[in-house]
Coordinates of C-alpha atoms and ligand atoms in Angstrom, one line a residue:
M134 CA 52.2 6.4 148.8
S135 CA 51.7 10.0 148.0
N136 CA 49.1 11.2 145.3
M137 CA 51.5 13.4 143.9
N138 CA 50.1 14.4 140.0
S139 CA 51.8 16.7 137.5
E140 CA 50.0 19.6 139.0
T141 CA 50.8 19.1 142.4
V142 CA 53.3 21.3 144.1
D143 CA 56.1 19.5 145.8
T144 CA 57.1 21.3 148.9
R145 CA 60.8 19.9 148.6
L146 CA 60.6 18.8 151.9
P147 CA 62.3 16.0 153.6
L148 CA 59.1 16.4 155.8
K149 CA 57.3 13.5 155.2
Q150 CA 55.3 11.5 157.6
I151 CA 55.5 7.7 156.8
W152 CA 52.5 6.0 157.8
P153 CA 52.8 2.2 156.5
D154 CA 51.0 1.7 153.1
A155 CA 48.2 -0.3 154.6
L156 CA 47.1 2.3 157.4
V157 CA 47.4 4.8 154.7
A158 CA 44.7 2.8 152.8
R159 CA 42.7 2.1 155.7
Y160 CA 42.6 5.8 156.9
R161 CA 41.6 6.9 153.3
A162 CA 39.0 4.2 153.2
A163 CA 37.6 5.0 156.3
G164 CA 37.4 8.6 155.0
Y165 CA 39.4 10.1 157.9
W166 CA 41.8 11.3 155.3
R167 CA 39.9 13.0 152.7
G168 CA 43.0 14.6 150.4
E169 CA 41.7 18.0 151.8
T170 CA 44.5 20.9 152.1
F171 CA 44.6 23.8 154.6
P172 CA 44.4 26.4 151.7
A173 CA 41.4 24.5 150.0
F174 CA 39.2 24.4 153.0
L175 CA 39.9 27.9 153.8
R176 CA 39.4 29.4 150.2
E177 CA 36.0 27.0 150.1
R178 CA 35.0 28.8 153.4
A179 CA 35.4 32.1 152.0
V180 CA 32.8 31.4 149.3
S181 CA 30.3 29.6 151.4
F182 CA 30.4 32.0 154.5
S183 CA 31.9 35.0 153.0
E184 CA 30.1 37.6 154.9
L185 CA 30.1 35.8 158.0
V186 CA 32.4 36.9 160.7
A187 CA 35.5 34.6 160.7
V188 CA 37.6 36.3 163.3
V189 CA 37.4 38.7 166.2
A190 CA 40.0 40.2 168.3
E191 CA 40.8 43.2 170.1
T192 CA 41.8 45.5 167.2
G193 CA 39.0 44.4 164.8
R194 CA 37.3 41.5 163.1
Y195 CA 37.6 39.7 159.4
T196 CA 34.8 38.2 157.8
Y197 CA 35.6 35.1 156.0
A198 CA 36.0 36.7 152.6
E199 CA 38.1 39.3 154.1
L200 CA 40.4 36.6 155.8
D201 CA 40.8 34.9 152.4
K202 CA 42.0 38.3 150.9
E203 CA 44.1 39.0 153.5
A204 CA 45.7 35.8 153.6
E205 CA 46.3 35.8 149.8
R206 CA 47.9 39.2 150.3
I207 CA 50.4 37.9 153.0
G208 CA 51.1 34.6 151.2
A209 CA 51.7 36.4 147.9
G210 CA 53.8 38.9 149.5
L211 CA 55.9 36.5 151.2
L212 CA 56.7 34.6 148.0
A213 CA 57.3 38.2 146.3
Q214 CA 60.1 38.6 149.0
G215 CA 61.6 35.6 147.5
L216 CA 60.4 32.6 149.7
K217 CA 59.6 29.4 148.1
P218 CA 56.9 26.9 148.7
G219 CA 58.5 24.4 151.4
D220 CA 60.5 27.1 153.6
R221 CA 59.9 27.0 157.0
V222 CA 58.8 30.2 158.7
I223 CA 58.8 31.0 162.4
V224 CA 55.6 32.4 163.5
Q225 CA 55.4 34.1 166.9
F226 CA 52.3 36.0 167.9
G227 CA 49.7 36.8 171.0
N228 CA 46.2 36.5 170.6
V229 CA 45.9 39.2 168.0
L230 CA 44.1 39.6 165.1
E231 CA 47.0 39.2 162.6
F232 CA 47.7 35.8 163.8
I233 CA 45.3 34.0 161.8
P234 CA 45.7 35.7 158.5
V235 CA 49.4 35.3 158.7
V236 CA 49.0 31.5 159.3
S237 CA 46.3 31.4 156.6
G238 CA 48.8 33.4 154.2
L239 CA 51.5 30.7 154.9
F240 CA 49.3 28.0 154.0
Y241 CA 48.2 29.5 150.9
A242 CA 51.7 30.0 149.9
G243 CA 52.9 26.3 150.8
L244 CA 55.1 28.0 153.4
I245 CA 55.6 26.0 156.5
P246 CA 54.5 27.6 159.9
V247 CA 56.6 26.8 162.8
Y248 CA 54.6 28.0 165.9
A249 CA 56.7 29.7 168.7
L250 CA 54.5 30.8 171.8
P251 CA 54.7 34.5 172.9
A252 CA 56.5 33.5 175.9
H253 CA 59.4 31.7 174.0
R254 CA 62.8 33.9 174.0
I255 CA 66.0 33.8 171.7
T256 CA 67.1 30.6 173.4
E257 CA 64.0 28.7 172.3
V258 CA 63.5 30.6 169.1
S259 CA 66.8 30.3 167.8
H260 CA 66.7 26.4 168.5
F261 CA 63.4 26.0 166.6
A262 CA 64.7 27.9 163.8
R263 CA 67.9 25.7 163.7
K264 CA 66.1 22.6 163.8
A265 CA 63.7 23.9 160.9
E266 CA 66.1 25.2 159.1
A267 CA 63.8 28.2 159.0
S268 CA 64.2 30.8 156.5
A269 CA 62.2 33.7 158.0
Y270 CA 60.5 34.9 161.1
I271 CA 57.0 36.6 161.2
A272 CA 55.8 38.2 164.6
G273 CA 53.6 40.7 166.4
R274 CA 56.1 43.8 167.3
R275 CA 55.0 44.0 170.6
Y276 CA 52.7 41.8 173.2
A277 CA 52.5 41.6 176.8
G278 CA 55.1 44.2 177.2
F279 CA 57.8 42.6 175.2
D280 CA 59.3 43.9 172.0
Y281 CA 59.7 41.4 169.2
A282 CA 62.1 43.2 167.1
T283 CA 64.7 42.6 170.0
L284 CA 64.4 38.8 169.4
A285 CA 64.4 39.4 165.7
R286 CA 67.7 41.2 165.6
D287 CA 69.2 38.4 168.0
L288 CA 67.8 35.7 165.8
V289 CA 69.3 37.3 162.6
S290 CA 72.6 37.2 164.0
A291 CA 72.2 33.6 165.7
V292 CA 70.7 31.8 162.7
P293 CA 72.2 32.8 159.3
S294 CA 69.2 30.7 157.4
I295 CA 67.1 33.5 158.7
K296 CA 67.1 35.8 155.7
H297 CA 63.6 37.5 156.2
V298 CA 61.9 39.3 159.1
V299 CA 58.3 40.6 158.8
L300 CA 56.9 42.2 161.7
A301 CA 53.4 43.4 162.5
E302 CA 54.3 47.0 163.5
D303 CA 52.3 49.6 165.4
N304 CA 54.2 52.4 164.1
V305 CA 53.2 52.3 160.3
G306 CA 54.9 55.1 158.5
Q307 CA 57.9 55.2 160.4
P308 CA 61.2 54.0 158.5
A309 CA 61.2 50.2 159.1
E310 CA 64.1 48.1 160.2
F311 CA 62.2 45.0 159.1
T312 CA 59.4 44.6 156.6
P313 CA 56.0 45.6 157.9
L314 CA 53.4 43.1 157.6
S315 CA 51.2 45.6 155.9
A316 CA 53.5 46.2 153.3
L317 CA 53.5 42.7 151.9
K318 CA 52.3 42.5 148.5
G319 CA 52.5 40.1 145.5
D320 CA 50.9 38.5 142.7
A321 CA 48.0 36.0 144.0
A322 CA 48.5 33.7 140.7
A323 CA 52.3 33.2 142.1
L324 CA 50.3 31.1 144.8
P325 CA 50.6 27.5 144.5
R326 CA 47.6 25.2 143.9
N327 CA 47.3 21.6 144.7
L328 CA 49.4 20.8 147.7
D329 CA 49.9 17.4 148.7
P330 CA 47.5 16.6 151.2
Q331 CA 49.8 14.1 152.5
S332 CA 52.4 16.5 152.6
V333 CA 53.7 18.4 156.2
A334 CA 51.5 21.7 156.6
F335 CA 53.5 23.0 159.8
L336 CA 55.8 22.2 162.5
Q337 CA 54.0 22.0 166.2
L338 CA 56.1 21.9 169.2
S339 CA 56.0 19.5 171.8
G340 CA 56.4 20.2 175.3
G341 CA 59.7 18.8 175.7
S342 CA 60.0 16.0 178.1
T343 CA 63.8 16.0 177.8
G344 CA 65.7 18.8 176.6
L345 CA 64.5 21.4 174.5
S346 CA 61.1 21.1 172.7
K347 CA 61.1 19.2 169.5
L348 CA 59.4 19.8 165.9
I349 CA 56.3 17.7 165.4
P350 CA 55.4 17.6 161.6
R351 CA 51.8 17.5 160.8
T352 CA 50.4 16.9 157.5
H353 CA 47.0 18.2 155.9
D354 CA 45.2 14.8 156.0
D355 CA 45.9 14.0 159.7
Y356 CA 45.3 17.4 161.2
I357 CA 42.3 18.4 159.5
Y358 CA 40.9 14.8 160.1
S359 CA 41.5 15.6 164.0
F360 CA 39.7 18.9 164.2
R361 CA 36.9 17.8 161.8
A362 CA 36.1 15.0 164.1
S363 CA 36.6 16.8 167.1
N364 CA 34.0 19.6 165.6
E365 CA 31.6 16.8 166.0
L366 CA 32.6 15.5 169.5
C367 CA 32.5 19.2 170.8
G368 CA 29.3 20.1 169.1
I369 CA 30.9 22.8 166.8
T370 CA 28.4 24.2 164.2
P371 CA 28.2 27.6 162.1
N372 CA 26.5 29.1 165.0
S373 CA 29.2 28.2 167.5
V374 CA 31.6 31.0 168.7
Y375 CA 34.9 29.5 170.0
M376 CA 36.9 31.6 172.3
T377 CA 40.6 31.1 172.2
A378 CA 41.9 32.0 175.8
L379 CA 44.9 30.1 175.9
P380 CA 47.9 31.0 173.6
A381 CA 46.4 30.4 170.0
A382 CA 49.6 28.6 168.9
H383 CA 49.0 25.7 171.5
N384 CA 47.8 22.6 170.1
F385 CA 44.8 22.6 172.6
P386 CA 43.2 25.9 171.4
M387 CA 44.4 25.2 167.8
S388 CA 43.0 21.9 167.1
S389 CA 40.7 20.4 170.0
P390 CA 38.7 21.7 168.2
G391 CA 40.2 24.9 168.5
W392 CA 40.2 27.9 166.4
L393 CA 40.8 25.7 163.1
G394 CA 37.9 23.5 163.7
A395 CA 35.8 26.7 164.2
L396 CA 37.1 27.9 160.7
Y397 CA 36.5 24.4 159.3
A398 CA 32.9 24.5 160.5
G399 CA 32.2 28.4 159.3
A400 CA 31.8 29.4 162.9
R401 CA 33.2 32.3 164.8
V402 CA 36.9 32.5 166.5
V403 CA 37.2 35.1 169.0
L404 CA 40.7 35.6 170.3
S405 CA 40.9 36.9 173.9
P406 CA 44.5 38.4 174.8
S407 CA 43.8 37.6 178.3
A408 CA 42.5 34.7 180.2
E409 CA 41.6 36.4 183.5
P410 CA 38.0 35.9 184.0
G411 CA 37.0 39.9 184.1
A412 CA 38.6 40.5 180.9
A413 CA 37.2 37.3 179.2
F414 CA 34.0 37.4 180.7
A415 CA 33.3 40.8 179.0
I416 CA 34.3 39.4 175.8
I417 CA 32.1 36.2 176.3
E418 CA 29.0 38.4 177.1
R419 CA 29.9 40.8 173.9
E420 CA 30.5 38.1 171.5
R421 CA 27.9 35.4 172.8
V422 CA 30.9 32.8 173.1
T423 CA 29.5 29.1 173.2
C424 CA 32.6 27.1 173.7
V425 CA 36.0 27.8 175.5
G426 CA 39.4 25.4 176.0
L427 CA 41.1 26.2 179.5
V428 CA 43.9 24.6 181.8
P429 CA 42.5 23.3 184.9
P430 CA 43.9 26.3 187.1
L431 CA 42.3 28.8 185.1
A432 CA 38.7 26.8 184.6
L433 CA 38.8 26.9 188.6
L434 CA 39.5 30.4 188.6
W435 CA 36.5 31.2 186.2
A436 CA 34.2 29.1 188.2
D437 CA 34.8 30.9 191.1
A438 CA 34.5 34.5 189.4
A439 CA 31.2 33.3 187.6
A440 CA 29.5 33.0 191.1
H441 CA 29.7 36.8 191.3
T442 CA 30.2 38.2 187.9
E443 CA 28.2 41.1 186.4
H444 CA 28.5 39.7 183.1
D445 CA 26.2 37.5 181.3
I446 CA 28.0 34.5 180.4
S447 CA 25.0 32.3 179.7
S448 CA 25.9 31.6 176.2
L449 CA 28.5 29.3 177.2
E450 CA 27.7 26.0 176.3
V451 CA 30.9 23.8 176.5
M452 CA 33.8 24.3 179.0
Q453 CA 36.7 22.1 177.9
V454 CA 39.2 21.4 180.0
G455 CA 42.7 20.1 179.5
G456 CA 46.7 20.1 179.1
A457 CA 46.9 18.8 182.5
K458 CA 45.0 16.6 184.9
L459 CA 41.9 17.9 186.3
V460 CA 41.4 16.0 189.8
P461 CA 38.0 14.7 190.3
E462 CA 37.4 16.9 193.5
A463 CA 38.4 20.1 191.3
A464 CA 35.9 18.5 188.6
K465 CA 33.3 18.3 190.9
R466 CA 33.4 21.8 191.8
L467 CA 33.5 22.9 188.4
M468 CA 30.9 20.9 187.2
T469 CA 28.5 22.3 190.1
E470 CA 29.3 25.8 189.1
L471 CA 29.0 25.1 185.2
T472 CA 25.6 23.4 185.7
G473 CA 24.1 26.5 187.3
L474 CA 25.3 28.3 184.1
G475 CA 23.6 25.4 181.9
C476 CA 27.5 24.6 180.8
T477 CA 28.6 21.2 180.1
L478 CA 32.2 20.4 181.4
Q479 CA 34.2 18.3 178.9
Q480 CA 37.7 16.6 179.7
V481 CA 40.5 16.8 177.1
F482 CA 43.4 14.8 177.2
G483 CA 45.5 15.7 174.2
M484 CA 49.1 15.8 173.0
A485 CA 50.4 18.0 170.0
E486 CA 51.9 14.5 168.8
G487 CA 48.6 13.4 168.0
L488 CA 46.0 11.5 170.3
V489 CA 43.4 13.4 171.7
N490 CA 40.8 12.3 174.2
Y491 CA 37.3 13.7 174.9
T492 CA 34.5 12.7 177.4
R493 CA 31.5 13.0 175.1
L494 CA 28.9 15.9 175.8
G495 CA 26.4 13.3 176.8
D496 CA 28.2 11.2 179.2
S497 CA 27.4 10.6 182.7
D498 CA 29.0 12.6 185.4
D499 CA 30.8 9.7 186.5
L500 CA 32.9 9.6 183.4
I501 CA 33.2 13.4 183.2
L502 CA 34.4 13.5 186.6
N503 CA 36.6 10.7 186.7
T504 CA 38.3 10.0 183.5
Q505 CA 40.1 12.0 180.8
G506 CA 37.8 10.9 178.1
R507 CA 38.4 8.4 175.2
P508 CA 40.1 8.6 171.7
I509 CA 38.4 10.5 168.8
S510 CA 38.8 7.5 166.7
V511 CA 37.9 3.8 166.8
D512 CA 41.2 3.8 164.9
D513 CA 43.4 5.1 167.5
E514 CA 45.1 2.1 168.7
I515 CA 46.1 2.1 172.3
R516 CA 48.4 0.1 173.9
I517 CA 49.1 0.3 177.8
V518 CA 52.4 -1.4 178.7
D519 CA 54.8 -2.2 181.5
D520 CA 58.4 -1.1 181.3
N521 CA 59.3 -4.0 179.1
G522 CA 56.9 -3.3 176.7
Q523 CA 54.2 -6.1 177.6
P524 CA 50.6 -5.3 177.9
V525 CA 49.1 -4.9 181.5
S526 CA 46.3 -6.7 182.6
E527 CA 43.0 -4.7 181.7
G528 CA 42.4 -2.0 184.3
E529 CA 46.0 -1.8 185.5
A530 CA 48.2 1.3 185.2
G531 CA 50.9 1.4 182.5
N532 CA 52.7 3.2 179.6
L533 CA 50.4 4.7 177.1
Q534 CA 51.5 4.1 173.3
V535 CA 49.6 4.8 170.6
Q536 CA 49.5 4.7 166.7
G537 CA 46.7 6.2 164.7
P538 CA 45.4 8.5 161.9
Y539 CA 46.6 11.8 163.4
T540 CA 49.1 10.7 165.5
I541 CA 52.9 11.5 164.1
R542 CA 55.5 8.6 163.3
G543 CA 58.7 10.7 164.2
Y544 CA 59.6 14.2 165.2
H545 CA 61.2 16.3 162.7
N546 CA 65.1 16.1 162.5
E547 CA 65.5 14.2 165.7
E548 CA 67.2 10.7 165.1
A549 CA 68.2 10.1 168.6
A550 CA 65.0 11.4 170.1
N551 CA 62.8 9.5 167.6
A552 CA 64.5 6.1 168.6
N553 CA 63.5 6.3 172.2
S554 CA 59.9 8.1 171.6
F555 CA 58.6 5.3 168.9
T556 CA 58.4 1.8 169.1
A557 CA 59.9 -0.4 166.3
D558 CA 56.5 -0.9 164.9
G559 CA 55.8 2.7 164.9
Y560 CA 53.8 3.3 167.9
Y561 CA 54.3 6.9 169.8
C562 CA 55.4 6.6 173.2
T563 CA 53.5 9.2 175.2
G564 CA 55.3 9.0 178.6
D565 CA 52.0 8.9 180.3
I566 CA 50.9 6.4 182.6
V567 CA 47.2 5.9 182.3
K568 CA 44.7 3.3 183.1
R569 CA 41.8 2.2 181.1
T570 CA 38.2 1.8 182.6
P571 CA 35.6 -0.9 181.2
E572 CA 34.2 1.6 178.9
G573 CA 37.0 2.3 177.2
Y574 CA 37.8 5.4 179.0
L575 CA 41.6 6.7 179.9
V576 CA 42.4 7.8 183.6
V577 CA 45.6 9.7 183.5
Q578 CA 47.6 8.5 186.4
G579 CA 51.2 10.5 186.0
R580 CA 53.9 10.0 183.7
A581 CA 57.0 8.0 183.1
N582 CA 59.5 11.0 182.1
D583 CA 60.5 14.1 184.4
H584 CA 58.8 16.9 183.1
I585 CA 56.9 19.5 185.1
N586 CA 53.4 20.0 183.9
R587 CA 53.1 23.7 185.3
A588 CA 49.5 24.6 184.6
G589 CA 49.7 22.8 181.0
E590 CA 52.9 24.3 180.3
K591 CA 55.1 21.4 179.9
I592 CA 58.9 21.8 181.3
S593 CA 61.7 19.6 180.7
A594 CA 63.6 19.1 183.8
E595 CA 66.9 18.4 181.9
E596 CA 66.4 21.6 180.0
I597 CA 66.4 23.6 182.9
E598 CA 69.2 21.7 184.8
D599 CA 71.5 22.4 182.0
H600 CA 70.6 26.0 182.0
L601 CA 71.3 26.0 185.9
L602 CA 74.5 24.8 185.2
G603 CA 75.6 27.5 183.4
H604 CA 75.7 29.7 186.2
P605 CA 79.1 30.2 188.0
S606 CA 78.0 29.4 191.3
V607 CA 76.1 26.2 190.3
F608 CA 77.9 23.0 191.1
D609 CA 75.0 20.8 190.4
A610 CA 71.1 21.0 190.0
A611 CA 68.1 18.6 189.9
V612 CA 65.0 20.1 188.7
V613 CA 61.6 18.3 190.2
S614 CA 57.9 18.9 190.1
I615 CA 56.1 19.4 193.3
P616 CA 52.1 19.3 193.6
D617 CA 50.9 22.9 193.8
D618 CA 46.9 23.6 194.6
Y619 CA 46.8 26.3 192.2
L620 CA 49.2 25.2 189.3
G621 CA 48.6 21.5 189.8
E622 CA 52.5 20.9 189.9
R623 CA 55.4 24.0 190.3
S624 CA 59.0 23.6 189.5
C625 CA 61.7 23.0 192.2
A626 CA 65.1 23.2 191.4
F627 CA 67.7 21.6 194.2
I628 CA 71.0 23.3 193.8
I629 CA 74.5 22.6 195.0
A630 CA 76.4 25.6 195.2
R631 CA 79.9 25.9 194.1
G632 CA 81.8 28.2 196.5
D633 CA 79.8 31.2 197.8
K634 CA 75.7 30.4 197.6
P635 CA 73.9 32.8 195.4
R636 CA 70.6 33.8 196.9
A637 CA 67.7 32.2 195.4
V638 CA 66.4 35.6 194.1
E639 CA 69.3 36.1 192.3
L640 CA 69.5 32.8 190.5
K641 CA 65.8 33.4 189.4
K642 CA 66.6 36.8 188.0
W643 CA 69.9 35.0 186.3
M644 CA 67.4 32.7 184.7
R645 CA 65.1 35.3 183.4
E646 CA 68.0 37.0 181.8
Q647 CA 69.0 34.1 179.9
G648 CA 66.6 34.7 177.3
L649 CA 64.2 31.7 178.1
A650 CA 60.5 31.6 178.5
A651 CA 59.5 32.8 181.9
F652 CA 57.5 29.9 182.8
K653 CA 60.8 28.0 182.7
V654 CA 62.2 29.8 185.5
P655 CA 62.2 27.8 188.6
D656 CA 59.2 28.4 191.1
Q657 CA 61.1 27.4 194.0
I658 CA 64.6 27.0 194.6
V659 CA 66.2 24.8 197.4
F660 CA 70.0 24.6 198.3
A661 CA 71.5 21.1 199.4
K662 CA 75.0 20.3 200.2
A663 CA 75.2 17.0 198.3
F664 CA 73.0 14.8 196.3
D665 CA 73.0 11.3 196.7
T666 CA 75.0 9.0 194.7
T667 CA 74.7 5.3 194.1
A668 CA 77.2 2.6 195.6
V669 CA 79.1 2.8 192.4
G670 CA 79.2 6.7 192.5
K671 CA 77.2 7.0 189.6
V672 CA 73.9 9.2 189.5
S673 CA 70.9 8.2 187.6
R674 CA 69.3 11.6 187.3
R675 CA 65.7 10.2 187.5
E676 CA 66.5 8.7 190.6
L677 CA 67.9 11.3 192.1
R678 CA 64.9 13.6 190.8
A679 CA 62.6 11.2 192.5
Q680 CA 64.5 10.9 195.8
L681 CA 64.8 14.7 196.2
R682 CA 61.3 14.9 195.4
Q683 CA 60.2 12.3 197.9
R684 CA 62.2 13.8 200.5
F685 CA 60.6 17.2 200.1
L686 CA 57.3 16.2 200.2
E687 CA 57.7 14.0 203.2
Q688 CA 59.4 16.7 204.9
A689 CA 56.3 19.1 204.1
Q690 CA 54.0 16.4 204.9
S691 CA 55.9 15.8 208.5
D692 CA 55.0 19.4 209.3
K693 CA 51.3 19.6 209.0
A694 CA 51.0 23.0 210.8
L695 CA 53.3 24.7 207.9
S696 CA 51.0 26.4 205.7
D697 CA 51.6 26.4 202.1
K698 CA 52.8 30.0 202.2
A699 CA 55.3 29.5 204.9
L700 CA 56.4 26.4 203.2
S701 CA 57.3 28.5 200.1
D702 CA 59.1 30.9 202.1
R703 CA 61.1 28.3 204.0
A704 CA 62.0 26.9 200.7
Q705 CA 63.6 29.9 199.4
S706 CA 66.4 29.5 202.0
D707 CA 68.1 25.9 202.9
I708 CA 65.8 23.0 204.0
A709 CA 67.9 21.7 207.0
P710 CA 66.8 18.1 207.3
L711 CA 67.6 17.5 203.4
T712 CA 70.8 19.1 203.7
Q713 CA 71.6 16.9 206.8
T714 CA 70.5 13.8 205.6
Q715 CA 72.7 14.6 202.4
E716 CA 75.6 15.3 204.9
N717 CA 75.2 11.9 206.3
N718 CA 75.9 10.0 203.1
Ligands
LIG136 P1 52.5 17.9 174.6 O1 53.4 16.7 174.1 O2 53.2 19.4 175.0 O3 51.4 18.6 173.5 O4 51.8 17.8 176.0 C1 51.0 16.6 175.9 C2 50.9 16.0 177.1 O5 50.0 16.7 178.3 C3 50.5 14.6 177.5 O6 51.2 13.7 177.1 C4 49.9 14.7 178.8 O7 51.1 14.4 179.9 C5 49.6 16.2 179.5 N1 48.2 16.3 179.1 C6 47.2 17.1 178.5 N2 46.1 16.9 178.9 C7 45.9 16.3 179.9 C8 44.7 16.1 180.6 N3 43.6 16.2 180.5 N4 45.1 15.2 182.0 C9 46.4 15.0 182.1 N5 47.5 15.2 181.5 C10 47.4 15.9 180.6
LIG137 O1 48.5 19.3 176.4 C1 48.2 19.3 175.1 O2 49.4 19.4 174.2 C2 46.7 19.1 174.5 C3 45.7 19.1 175.8 C4 44.3 18.8 174.9 C5 46.7 19.1 173.3 O3 47.5 19.2 172.4 C6 45.3 18.9 172.9 C7 44.3 19.0 173.6 O4 45.3 19.0 171.5

């Protein structure tokens, strides 16, 4: 199956994605998998586009030739430290200049990046490090007020496989506790050539629909296909300027078409450390940004701000919106605003596991407003099935399953989860409930599993419940999503206290102190006296969550006079009827 030859470096990995031979042959014959690798295409662009600007960030910019040189220095420097091709390296940066040469350098060295988000803290990062059996951690020293040296120290003591820490320091010249990024150097001749294009290039993170995030192995061939094809559907050319306003390690701004698509095209990548319209608009004006990807709440914020900004943002040609559902009314508002700017709205429904759907730039307003697009590839095989795995009638809603040339066949090191997330014939069960229009476009209706999609950040109910149960005053916890005008969904934790009831603010503060990403701290806490149990006294967590959520919503609806603000204030304390109903049981 692999096209290894004597010159090919074997990255020693159990990290292979196994597509059936017939599919491998089909994807190659169709020209999706071309045997390209990340280092090969990056080196090629350094020649073809050498003097053009590749990356712009707050602290500077690199041409393609400079990016190549910097990637070579970092890659060779890491090998000189004793890392070996195939080793996994946790990478944690905000939207800063160093991020792209670091990732490129890892590719050059045949090292496997594991992408952490800047918001992740020791709980998440140590989990990724263990699952990936990572050997190194590379991060920016400081970002958004957080000092990653603290996290590095905790990580080294928590995960013995981490033998190397490299930090992009801003205090050059001081004696360094960890290797400064700027100090890396090595022999470029030591960099491997001819990586296997079917080997795993990096580990991306899943949103974690159950428990902690899982690691998603993506190969050179499959991922490069996904952004090469995305470039075409999003109009990316060497003249494009792509802005990364969401965290650059997220799959959406990385590959749909993302900064990788932009680099593949020889376009310019602009990293914006802030997605706040004031700051981002100034950058759009300065760099003449043509394309940006946003989550729905940000897109709406931008549309409002665009109406009275002093900045000239007329260079914007495409605004992509994805990561969470953009409801038709919001899409309409957005489209009206964007049309005035001469900018096209594009809906994107994707997942780090693979499948990405886009509305096409020339689609009718009806399709753009009311659907989440259609798959990139005619070889993305979609099934929409009922809970027994049987196909639903055309046009009916059901569970979305997919296999295709850039959708994974299994998570890394997750035997149990793989049994649930993949069918016997290898389709990925997305957990999304969708229906298909006669034109073959998908409309997202909801999802089958209990995660909260908080403005595009996926939060597992189970993971948060597990953490809450660690608090001495929490007897039981159930976490659900509640519709939210701004975030799309917010998280709400129903808590049964043990002994003295803690205050909601204290519980939230305690959660923040657990070394968890801040977006996982429940937005709301509601105390209950008891949860319903089934007749046999056993609780199905899913049913329980559904029931609590339903009651909460019914109650909110029954009191129409209650403003959103008043509702959330009240939710900080007990909600009487809920508690009472529970008492009656
Ligand atoms: P992840 O697996 O963490 O990459 O998250 C992917 C999930 O985000 C999908 O399975 C959907 O549940 C959700 N998602 C992404 N884009 C959209 C969209 N445009 N509309 C609705 N849900 C979306
Ligand atoms: O939400 C996502 O994970 C997502 C959204 C749009 C994604 O991974 C993508 C496009 O590639």
